[in-house]
Tab-separated table of C-alpha atoms in Angstrom:
chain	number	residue	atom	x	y	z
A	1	UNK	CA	-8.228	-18.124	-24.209
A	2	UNK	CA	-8.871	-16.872	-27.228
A	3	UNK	CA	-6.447	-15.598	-30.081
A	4	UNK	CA	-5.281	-12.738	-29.874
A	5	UNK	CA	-5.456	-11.871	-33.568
A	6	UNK	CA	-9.367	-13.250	-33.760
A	7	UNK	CA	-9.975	-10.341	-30.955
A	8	UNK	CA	-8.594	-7.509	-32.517
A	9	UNK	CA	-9.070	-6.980	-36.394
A	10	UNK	CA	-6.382	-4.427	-37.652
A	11	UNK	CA	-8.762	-3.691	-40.237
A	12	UNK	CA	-11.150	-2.070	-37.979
A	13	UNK	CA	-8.316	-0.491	-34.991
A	14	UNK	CA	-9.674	2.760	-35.650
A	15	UNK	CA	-13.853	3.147	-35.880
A	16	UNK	CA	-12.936	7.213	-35.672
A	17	UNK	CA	-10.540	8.341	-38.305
A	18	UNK	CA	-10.536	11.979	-36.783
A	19	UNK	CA	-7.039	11.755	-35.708
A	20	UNK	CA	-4.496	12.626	-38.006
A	21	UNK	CA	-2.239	14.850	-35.997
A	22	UNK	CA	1.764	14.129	-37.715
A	23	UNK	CA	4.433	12.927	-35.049
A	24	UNK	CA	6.583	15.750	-35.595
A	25	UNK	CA	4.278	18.675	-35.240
A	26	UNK	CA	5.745	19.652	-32.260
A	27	UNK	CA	9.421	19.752	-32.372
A	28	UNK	CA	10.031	16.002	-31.688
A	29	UNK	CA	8.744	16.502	-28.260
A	30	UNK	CA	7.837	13.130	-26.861
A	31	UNK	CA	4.707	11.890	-26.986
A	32	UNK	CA	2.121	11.806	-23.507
A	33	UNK	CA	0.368	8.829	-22.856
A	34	UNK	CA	-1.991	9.028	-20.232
A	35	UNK	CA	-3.573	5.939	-18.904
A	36	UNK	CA	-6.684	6.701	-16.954
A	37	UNK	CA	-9.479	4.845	-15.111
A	38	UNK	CA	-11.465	8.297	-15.890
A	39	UNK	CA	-13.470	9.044	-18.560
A	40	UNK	CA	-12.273	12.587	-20.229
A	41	UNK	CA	-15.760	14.029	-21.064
A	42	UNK	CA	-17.500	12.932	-17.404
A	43	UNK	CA	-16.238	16.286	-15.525
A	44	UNK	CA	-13.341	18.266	-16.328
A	45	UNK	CA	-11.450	17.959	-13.594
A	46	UNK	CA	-7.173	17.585	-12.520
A	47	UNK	CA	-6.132	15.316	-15.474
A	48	UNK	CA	-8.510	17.782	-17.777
A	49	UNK	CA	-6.603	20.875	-16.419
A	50	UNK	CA	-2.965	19.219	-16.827
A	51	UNK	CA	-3.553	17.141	-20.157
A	52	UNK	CA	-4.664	20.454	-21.972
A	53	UNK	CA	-2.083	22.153	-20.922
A	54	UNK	CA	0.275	19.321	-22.107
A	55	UNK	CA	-1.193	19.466	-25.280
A	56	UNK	CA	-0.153	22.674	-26.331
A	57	UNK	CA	3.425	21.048	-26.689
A	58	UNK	CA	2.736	17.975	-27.581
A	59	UNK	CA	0.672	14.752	-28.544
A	60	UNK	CA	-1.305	13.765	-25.869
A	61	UNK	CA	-3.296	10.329	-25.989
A	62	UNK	CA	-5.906	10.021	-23.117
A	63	UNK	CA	-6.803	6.334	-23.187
A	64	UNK	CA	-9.474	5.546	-21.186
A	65	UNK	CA	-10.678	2.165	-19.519
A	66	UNK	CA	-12.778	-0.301	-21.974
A	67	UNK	CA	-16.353	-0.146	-22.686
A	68	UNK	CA	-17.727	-3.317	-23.711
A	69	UNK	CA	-20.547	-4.486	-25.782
A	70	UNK	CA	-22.363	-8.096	-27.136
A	71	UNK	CA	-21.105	-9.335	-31.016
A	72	UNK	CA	-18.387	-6.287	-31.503
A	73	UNK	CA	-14.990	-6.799	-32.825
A	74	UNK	CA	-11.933	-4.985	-30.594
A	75	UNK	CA	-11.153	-1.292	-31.598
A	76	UNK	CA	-10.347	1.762	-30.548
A	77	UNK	CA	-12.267	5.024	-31.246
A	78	UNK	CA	-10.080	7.740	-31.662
A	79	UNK	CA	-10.660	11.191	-31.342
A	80	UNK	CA	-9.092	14.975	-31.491
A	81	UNK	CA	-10.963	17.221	-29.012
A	82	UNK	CA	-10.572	20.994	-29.509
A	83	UNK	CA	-8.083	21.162	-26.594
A	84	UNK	CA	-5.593	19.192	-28.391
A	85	UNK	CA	-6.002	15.920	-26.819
A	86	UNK	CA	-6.940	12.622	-28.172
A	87	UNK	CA	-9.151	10.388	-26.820
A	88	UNK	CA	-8.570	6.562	-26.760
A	89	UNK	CA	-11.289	4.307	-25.456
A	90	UNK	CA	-10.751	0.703	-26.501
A	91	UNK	CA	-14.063	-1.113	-27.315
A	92	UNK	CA	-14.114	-4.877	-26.596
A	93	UNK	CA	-16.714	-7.486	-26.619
A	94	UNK	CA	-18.692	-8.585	-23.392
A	95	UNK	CA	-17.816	-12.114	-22.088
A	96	UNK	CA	-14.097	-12.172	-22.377
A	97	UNK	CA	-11.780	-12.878	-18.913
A	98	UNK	CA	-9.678	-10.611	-17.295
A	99	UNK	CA	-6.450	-12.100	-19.362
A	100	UNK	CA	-8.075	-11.466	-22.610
A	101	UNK	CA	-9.073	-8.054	-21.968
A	102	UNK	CA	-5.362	-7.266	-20.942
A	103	UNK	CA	-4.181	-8.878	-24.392
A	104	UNK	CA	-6.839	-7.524	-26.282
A	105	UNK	CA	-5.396	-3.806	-24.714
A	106	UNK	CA	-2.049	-4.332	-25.214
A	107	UNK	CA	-2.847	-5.289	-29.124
A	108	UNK	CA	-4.710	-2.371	-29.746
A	109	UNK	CA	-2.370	-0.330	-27.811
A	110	UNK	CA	0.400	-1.168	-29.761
A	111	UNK	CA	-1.651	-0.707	-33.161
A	112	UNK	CA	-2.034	2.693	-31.697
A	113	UNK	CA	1.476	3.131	-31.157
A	114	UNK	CA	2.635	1.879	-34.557
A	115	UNK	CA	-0.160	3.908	-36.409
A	116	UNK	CA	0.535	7.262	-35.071
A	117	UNK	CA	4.356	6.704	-35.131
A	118	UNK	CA	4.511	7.169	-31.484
A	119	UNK	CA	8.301	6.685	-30.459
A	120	UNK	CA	9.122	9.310	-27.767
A	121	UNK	CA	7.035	8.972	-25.397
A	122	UNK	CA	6.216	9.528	-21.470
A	123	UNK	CA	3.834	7.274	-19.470
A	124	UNK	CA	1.182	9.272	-17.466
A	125	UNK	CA	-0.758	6.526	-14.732
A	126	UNK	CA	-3.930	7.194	-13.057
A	127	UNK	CA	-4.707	3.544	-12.355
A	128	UNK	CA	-2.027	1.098	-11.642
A	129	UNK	CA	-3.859	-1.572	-13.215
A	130	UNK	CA	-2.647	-0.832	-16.674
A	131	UNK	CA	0.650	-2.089	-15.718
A	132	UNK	CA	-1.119	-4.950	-17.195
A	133	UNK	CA	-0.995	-4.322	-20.249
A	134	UNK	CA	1.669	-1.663	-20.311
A	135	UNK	CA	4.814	-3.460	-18.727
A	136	UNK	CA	6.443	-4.084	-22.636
A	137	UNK	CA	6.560	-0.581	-22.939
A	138	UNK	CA	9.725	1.752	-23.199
A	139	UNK	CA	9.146	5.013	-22.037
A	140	UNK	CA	11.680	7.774	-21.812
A	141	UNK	CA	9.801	8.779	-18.243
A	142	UNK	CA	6.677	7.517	-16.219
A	143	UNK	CA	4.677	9.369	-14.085
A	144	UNK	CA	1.808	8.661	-11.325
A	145	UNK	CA	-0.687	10.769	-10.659
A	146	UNK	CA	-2.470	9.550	-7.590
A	147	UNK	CA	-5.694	11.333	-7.249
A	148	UNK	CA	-7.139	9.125	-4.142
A	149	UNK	CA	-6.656	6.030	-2.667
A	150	UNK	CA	-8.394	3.749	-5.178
A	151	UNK	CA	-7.540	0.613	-3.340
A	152	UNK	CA	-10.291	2.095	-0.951
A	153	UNK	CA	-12.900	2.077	-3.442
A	154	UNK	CA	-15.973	-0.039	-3.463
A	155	UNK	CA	-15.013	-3.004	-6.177
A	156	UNK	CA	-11.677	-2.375	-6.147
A	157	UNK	CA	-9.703	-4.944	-7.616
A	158	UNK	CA	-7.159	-7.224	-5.195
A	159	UNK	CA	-4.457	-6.490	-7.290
A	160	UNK	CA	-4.298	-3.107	-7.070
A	161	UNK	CA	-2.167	-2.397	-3.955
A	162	UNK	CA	0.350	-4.901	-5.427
A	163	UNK	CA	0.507	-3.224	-9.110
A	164	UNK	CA	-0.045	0.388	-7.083
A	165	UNK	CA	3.691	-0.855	-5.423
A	166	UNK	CA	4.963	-1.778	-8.446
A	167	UNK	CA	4.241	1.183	-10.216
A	168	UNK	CA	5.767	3.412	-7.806
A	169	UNK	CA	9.078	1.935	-8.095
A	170	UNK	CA	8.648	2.448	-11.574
A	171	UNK	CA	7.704	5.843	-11.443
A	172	UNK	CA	10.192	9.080	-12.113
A	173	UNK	CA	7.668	11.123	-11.153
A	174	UNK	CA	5.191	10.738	-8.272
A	175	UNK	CA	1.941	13.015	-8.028
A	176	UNK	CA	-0.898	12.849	-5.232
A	177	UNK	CA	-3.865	14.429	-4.468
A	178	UNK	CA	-3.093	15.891	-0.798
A	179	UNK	CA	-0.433	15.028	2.170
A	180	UNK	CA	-2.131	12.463	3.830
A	181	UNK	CA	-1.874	10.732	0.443
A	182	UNK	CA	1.558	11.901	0.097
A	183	UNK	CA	2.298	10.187	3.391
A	184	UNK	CA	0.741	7.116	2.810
A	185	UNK	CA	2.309	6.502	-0.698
């Protein structure tokens, strides 16, 4: 495995310097980090509606799942939409394992964190797997928002069910996306 410190440069963290919003701009109310196996621009759709709402209140970070690409250092892009929220996608290069992508994310998370002052914050799941790189974390509240039963999905990974489990006995807060799921969760 790879260093962790040769994946991600700190120089380069941010490749978008768009985001400049100050922590306290909205009366110390905690930060929302929202971990999502969505991307924010495909459709707007449930986390769209509830995110942009969120943001009227406070900072919302959107961080979506990795894109990678051949000969590119680890970064985020960063960036303020008009409705307030900022987007997080990590970029990583192509060929590392599934333990050096979850390092990689939890590096570049935590430059995130420590560049935007974030401090208060709630956790906001829509994929369990980011337990991976999110279990260090100290969050004032976490909440799951359970769209569909993404353990059904084609390519889903085997872990999922068991960090899915996991993450609702971590959960304060449990959402789903109808009553059969209610029911089965």
């Amino acid at each position: 495995m790879r260093d962790n410190n040769e994946l991600v440069s700190n120089n380069k963290a941010f490749d978008n310097k768009s985001y400049e919003a100050p922590e306290d701009s909205f009366d110390n109310a905690p930060d929302l980090i929202c971990l999502s196996h969505l991307r924010w621009d495909f459709v707007f759709q449930r986390p769209q509606h509830l995110l942009t709402r969120c943001a009227r209140e406070r900072r919302v970070f959107f961080i979506e799942e990795p894109t990678f690409a051949p000969g590119q250092d680890a970064h985020l892009d960063v960036s303020l939409r008009d409705s307030g929220v900022c987007v997080v996608i990590p970029r990583l290069p192509e060929g590392l394992s599934e333990e050096e992508i979850q390092a990689a994310q939890k590096v570049l998370l935590d430059d995130l964190f420590a560049k935007c002052k974030v401090r208060d914050y709630l956790l906001w799941y829509y994929t369990p797997m980011a337990l991976a790189f999110t279990r260090h974390l100290t969050p004032l509240g976490v909440i799951y928002d359970c769209m569909d039963e993404l353990s059904a999905f084609k390519g889903a990974p085997t872990s999922l069910r068991e960090r899915e489990l996991d993450l609702l006995k971590r959960a304060d807060v449990v959402f789903t996306g109808g009553q059969s799921l209610y029911e089965a969760k």
